[in-house]
Structure formats: structure tokens, C-alpha cells
């Protein structure tokens, strides 16, 4: 038993440490070989850009629709249309979209009733779109004017590119949770995207901003209506068909994120369930040598779930050892910074420093969030443990084919519904 506990403790400690340094090395490699050679965000390459359809699925986005549509219509792009899908909203989203469409010929509005889910909205807009290239964003997303050009340049350079995901930046950062998420999107999500791109495959595109090749999406079977995270699902379906999926850090979009614990938990549980669904549906890749390039990203996520359960075991065992002294082998508190905690904290700050150095050209305020990141291992690792342990069995027993429908998200304390 003591050997098993030692193995679990070692894995709980060394896995995040190993992955952090692996991500940092991959991200630095990506930056050095690709990103550093590009001009500033406001100077995208001068190319013969093809027409693009901007698709915006909306559910109860009355407070954000005007700003999102205005930014989409203000794109610095030669030829584009905007398609907004009102998916059975119960607020004034539909009337606002109709009002905007009446004065903007580029904007078309599709109304669906009742609530069908984001995947259905995307599939519907794809069917009505006029162009081969689709730029899909969320209903609260504010596009940078040059984002479309940065994304579309990849399709021009390679006929095998099926999807290019952009670089979400958080605009509500007035609370501790908001500041931690600014750091998370930079030091974790942005770093992972760069590292995975350097290694060849992406676990997922970002649902808030991704450009797609329509013919590739159709070949892959379009968006699955029963997946809780349709962005993960379409990423895997495209790569199963041997299409390339890329990351473009210059394609910026400004988004709102939860700033309440309840909203954050709800969001992360959905992400965890969606990730588990992806694990279950794609386990077959290990039976196919042709899909061996998907093995590393599958194992990366699978091991992260194993790590969550390992940490949950460590926490429960530590509590039990306090309640039953002498009956269980004592271990150090997982919440107090011993030497391993200090090493993890140092690694976390190093990781954020590396990501800040890379991402500071896109987000000038990153330095103000640096020292808040010392709380990241405790706050967000504990959150990830809770959501993964809670979500995994629910995703396993979830009936296949059950429609994934919208729920009103938490948009932050200053943007909430």
C-alpha cells in the first residue's frame, strides 16, 4: 500500500511539472520558428483574400449582440457577409438582430425555435452561407479588425488546412477570478496551443474564434449535435480525415468570461464533460496506425484526467490520515507549500513569464496580472480536480445522441444577464 501511495504522490507532483516545461519548450519553439517572423497585428500580409462568411450563433445575447455585430461588420476585409443565428433566445436578441439587419445589407439573420443548440446553429448557418470559408465566433465576441486576414492567410498558403483557431483575450478582469483567467488564457491555453501546433496536432480549436474550410467540415460530417463541446469534436473529426488544424496568435478576439464561482464551475464542468466525451469517442485511434499522430494529444488529456483523480485521492487520503492518526501513513498537506509546492509555484511563475514575453505584443496589460498567478496552482488546479472528478462519470453515463442545448452563460460581474 505504501508503494502505491508513493506512486500516486509522485505522479500528482511530477505530471504537472513535466507538462509545464514541455509546453514552455514547445511554445518557445513555435514562437522562434513561426511567430517572431510575422509583422505586427495591424499589418497582416497583403494577399488576394477569398470571400468569407462570419457566423455568429446567439442565445440570449441581447446585452452583447450590438457590440459583437458591430465589430464583425467593421472587419478590415475585402469581401464578407455576416450571418447571425438566433437560436430560440428568450430575451430581446431576435428583435435586436432584426433591427441591425434592416440597416446593414451585409448582415443576415436566421431565427431557430426552439433552442436547438450551438452545433445546430452552426450547421444551419453553414447551409445558408455563400462562401467556402467560414469565420465562426460566439455571440459575445468582439473581433479585432484584422483577425479575418490573419486566419485566412493559412487557407491561401495550404490547400490541406481545414481550420485555423485564433487568440482569445479576456476583456473583463476586475476580480481575482477574472485576473486569474487572463493569466490562464495566456500561460496555459495559449502556451498549449503553440506547443501542440509545434508538435503537429491540436486537441481543440477555440469555439469563440475559428475559421473553417466549408468543404472540409462537410467531409468530416459537420458539427455533432450531441457533443457538449462542439469545438473539440470538430477538431478531432477534421484531423481524423487528415486535414490540418492550425493556431494563429495574431487573430485576436475579445471575450467575456465568468467572474463568479458558480458561473466558472458551470463552464468548467461543461468543458470537462466535453473533454471526456472526446476521450470516449476517439479511443479507437489507438487501433489505427494511420492516426498515430493523434495519440500524443489523446494521452495528454487522458493523463490530465488521471491526474485529477490522483489529486482527489491525495486530498482525501490526507484528510483521512488526520482523522485516523496512527492507522494511515501520514503525508504532507497538499495545500501547504513544502519544497514541492515552492517548485511548482516557481514553475508556474516561470511559465507565465515565458507566455507573457510571447503574448505581450497582443495584450499590453498582462504584466499587471503576473503576481496574481501565484494563486493559480491552488485555485485552478483544485477547480480542475473538482470539475473533472464530478464531470467524468456524468459524461460516461450520458446517453449518446442527447441534444446539447444552450444555457445562458455567466458573462462576468459587470456583463451578467
Short mmCIF file of N, CA and C in Angstrom, two decimals, residues 3 62 122 136 172 258 306 328 380 409:
data_model
loop_
_atom_site.label_atom_id
_atom_site.label_comp_id
_atom_site.label_asym_id
_atom_site.label_seq_id
_atom_site.Cartn_x
_atom_site.Cartn_y
_atom_site.Cartn_z
N UNK A 3 3.77 1.62 -1.24
CA UNK A 3 4.35 1.81 -2.58
C UNK A 3 3.35 2.45 -3.51
N UNK A 62 -28.76 39.49 -25.83
CA UNK A 62 -29.29 40.83 -26.02
C UNK A 62 -28.36 41.93 -25.56
N UNK A 122 -24.67 26.35 -36.00
CA UNK A 122 -23.53 26.37 -36.93
C UNK A 122 -23.85 25.62 -38.22
N UNK A 136 -16.23 31.52 -37.57
CA UNK A 136 -17.25 31.29 -36.54
C UNK A 136 -16.81 31.89 -35.21
N UNK A 172 -12.97 41.29 -19.45
CA UNK A 172 -13.43 41.61 -18.09
C UNK A 172 -12.47 40.99 -17.09
N UNK A 258 -16.64 34.08 -17.10
CA UNK A 258 -17.30 34.14 -15.78
C UNK A 258 -16.39 34.76 -14.72
N UNK A 306 -6.52 11.45 -15.31
CA UNK A 306 -5.91 10.57 -14.31
C UNK A 306 -5.28 11.40 -13.20
N UNK A 328 -3.18 5.31 9.29
CA UNK A 328 -2.76 5.55 7.91
C UNK A 328 -1.38 6.21 7.91
N UNK A 380 -6.94 27.08 -9.37
CA UNK A 380 -7.42 26.44 -10.59
C UNK A 380 -7.13 24.95 -10.65
N UNK A 409 -24.90 31.75 -20.32
CA UNK A 409 -23.62 31.73 -19.61
C UNK A 409 -23.47 32.92 -18.68
#
